[in-house]
mmCIF file of C-alpha atoms in Angstrom:
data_model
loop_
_atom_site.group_PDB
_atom_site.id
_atom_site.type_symbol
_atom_site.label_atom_id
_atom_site.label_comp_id
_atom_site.label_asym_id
_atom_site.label_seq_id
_atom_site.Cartn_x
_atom_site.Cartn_y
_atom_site.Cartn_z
ATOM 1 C CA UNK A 184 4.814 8.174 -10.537
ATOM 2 C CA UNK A 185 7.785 7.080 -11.942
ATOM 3 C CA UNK A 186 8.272 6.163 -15.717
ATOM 4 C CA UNK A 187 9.393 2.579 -14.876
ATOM 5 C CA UNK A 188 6.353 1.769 -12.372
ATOM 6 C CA UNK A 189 3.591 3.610 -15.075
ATOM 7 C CA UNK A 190 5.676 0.660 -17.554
ATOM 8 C CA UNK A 191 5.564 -1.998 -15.635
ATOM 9 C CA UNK A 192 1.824 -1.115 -14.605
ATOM 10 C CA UNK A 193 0.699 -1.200 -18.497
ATOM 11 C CA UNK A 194 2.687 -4.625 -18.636
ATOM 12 C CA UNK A 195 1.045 -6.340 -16.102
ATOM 13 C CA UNK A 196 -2.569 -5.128 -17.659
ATOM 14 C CA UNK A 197 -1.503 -5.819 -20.877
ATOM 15 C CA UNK A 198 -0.783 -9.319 -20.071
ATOM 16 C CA UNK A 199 -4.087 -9.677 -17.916
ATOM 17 C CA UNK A 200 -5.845 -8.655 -21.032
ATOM 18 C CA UNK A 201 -3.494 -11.081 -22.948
ATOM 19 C CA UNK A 202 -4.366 -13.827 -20.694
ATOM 20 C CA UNK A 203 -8.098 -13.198 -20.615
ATOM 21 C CA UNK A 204 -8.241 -12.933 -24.358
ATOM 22 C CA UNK A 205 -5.440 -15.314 -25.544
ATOM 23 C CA UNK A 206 -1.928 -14.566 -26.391
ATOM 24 C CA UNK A 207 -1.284 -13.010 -29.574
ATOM 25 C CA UNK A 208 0.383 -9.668 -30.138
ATOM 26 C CA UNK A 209 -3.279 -8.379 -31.149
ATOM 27 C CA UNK A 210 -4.847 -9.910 -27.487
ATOM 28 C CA UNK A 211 -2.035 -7.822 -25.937
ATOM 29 C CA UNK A 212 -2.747 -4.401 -27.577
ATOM 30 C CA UNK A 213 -6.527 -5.189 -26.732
ATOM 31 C CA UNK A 214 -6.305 -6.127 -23.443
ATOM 32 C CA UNK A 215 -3.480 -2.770 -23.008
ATOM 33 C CA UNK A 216 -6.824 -0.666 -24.405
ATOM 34 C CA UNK A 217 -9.511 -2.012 -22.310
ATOM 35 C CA UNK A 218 -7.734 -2.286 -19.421
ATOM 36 C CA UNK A 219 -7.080 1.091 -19.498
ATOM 37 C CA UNK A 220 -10.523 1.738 -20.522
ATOM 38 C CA UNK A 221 -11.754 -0.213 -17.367
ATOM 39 C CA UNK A 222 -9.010 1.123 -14.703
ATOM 40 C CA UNK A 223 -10.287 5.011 -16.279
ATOM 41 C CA UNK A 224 -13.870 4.344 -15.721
ATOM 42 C CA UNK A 225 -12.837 2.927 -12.300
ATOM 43 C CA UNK A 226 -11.173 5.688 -11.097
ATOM 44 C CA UNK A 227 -14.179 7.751 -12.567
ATOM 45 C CA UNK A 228 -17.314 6.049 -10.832
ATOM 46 C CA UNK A 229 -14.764 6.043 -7.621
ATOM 47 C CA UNK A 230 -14.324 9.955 -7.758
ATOM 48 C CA UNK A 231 -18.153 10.276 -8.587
ATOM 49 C CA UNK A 232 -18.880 8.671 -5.534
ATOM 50 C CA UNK A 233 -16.900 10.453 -3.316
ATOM 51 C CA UNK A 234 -18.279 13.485 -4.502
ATOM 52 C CA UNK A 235 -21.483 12.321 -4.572
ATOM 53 C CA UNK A 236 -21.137 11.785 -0.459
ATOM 54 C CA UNK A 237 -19.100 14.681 -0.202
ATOM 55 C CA UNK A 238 -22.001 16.811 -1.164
ATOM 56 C CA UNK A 239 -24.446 15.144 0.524
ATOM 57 C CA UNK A 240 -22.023 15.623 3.695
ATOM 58 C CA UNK A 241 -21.776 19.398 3.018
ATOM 59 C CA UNK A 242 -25.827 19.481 2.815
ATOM 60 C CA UNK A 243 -26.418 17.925 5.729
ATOM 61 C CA UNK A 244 -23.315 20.037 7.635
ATOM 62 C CA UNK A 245 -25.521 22.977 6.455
ATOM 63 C CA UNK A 246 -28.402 21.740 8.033
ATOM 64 C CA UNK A 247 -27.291 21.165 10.933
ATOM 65 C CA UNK A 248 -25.255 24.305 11.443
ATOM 66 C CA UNK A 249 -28.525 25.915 10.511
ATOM 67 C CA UNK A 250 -30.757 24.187 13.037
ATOM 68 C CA UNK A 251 -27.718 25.140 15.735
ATOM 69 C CA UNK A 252 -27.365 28.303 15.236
#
């Protein structure tokens, strides 16, 4: 990803943080931290799921190629 876009991404979280928790200079550097915090654990519970079902997948693939052959 490009430098500008990662920038402008932090910006726009930064001042959704801002916004949610008013509009000082310390609001912004909060809202920069948790909204990283909350895009992070995101990403993280989204990845855990996918290889949650992944696995499960691969069981069940294992099971049946077991019961077919």
């Amino acid at each position: 990803m490009k430098t500008r876009y990662k920038i402008g991404l932090w910006a726009m979280v930064a001042v959704a943080g801002s916004a949610v928790l008013g509009g000082s200079l310390w609001g912004w550097l909060i809202g920069l931290v948790i909204g990283k915090f909350v895009i992070r654990l995101l990403f993280t519970l989204a990845l855990a799921v996918v290889l949650f079902i992944l696995a499960y997948a691969l069981i069940i693939g294992g099971l049946f190629w077991i019961l077919i052959s």
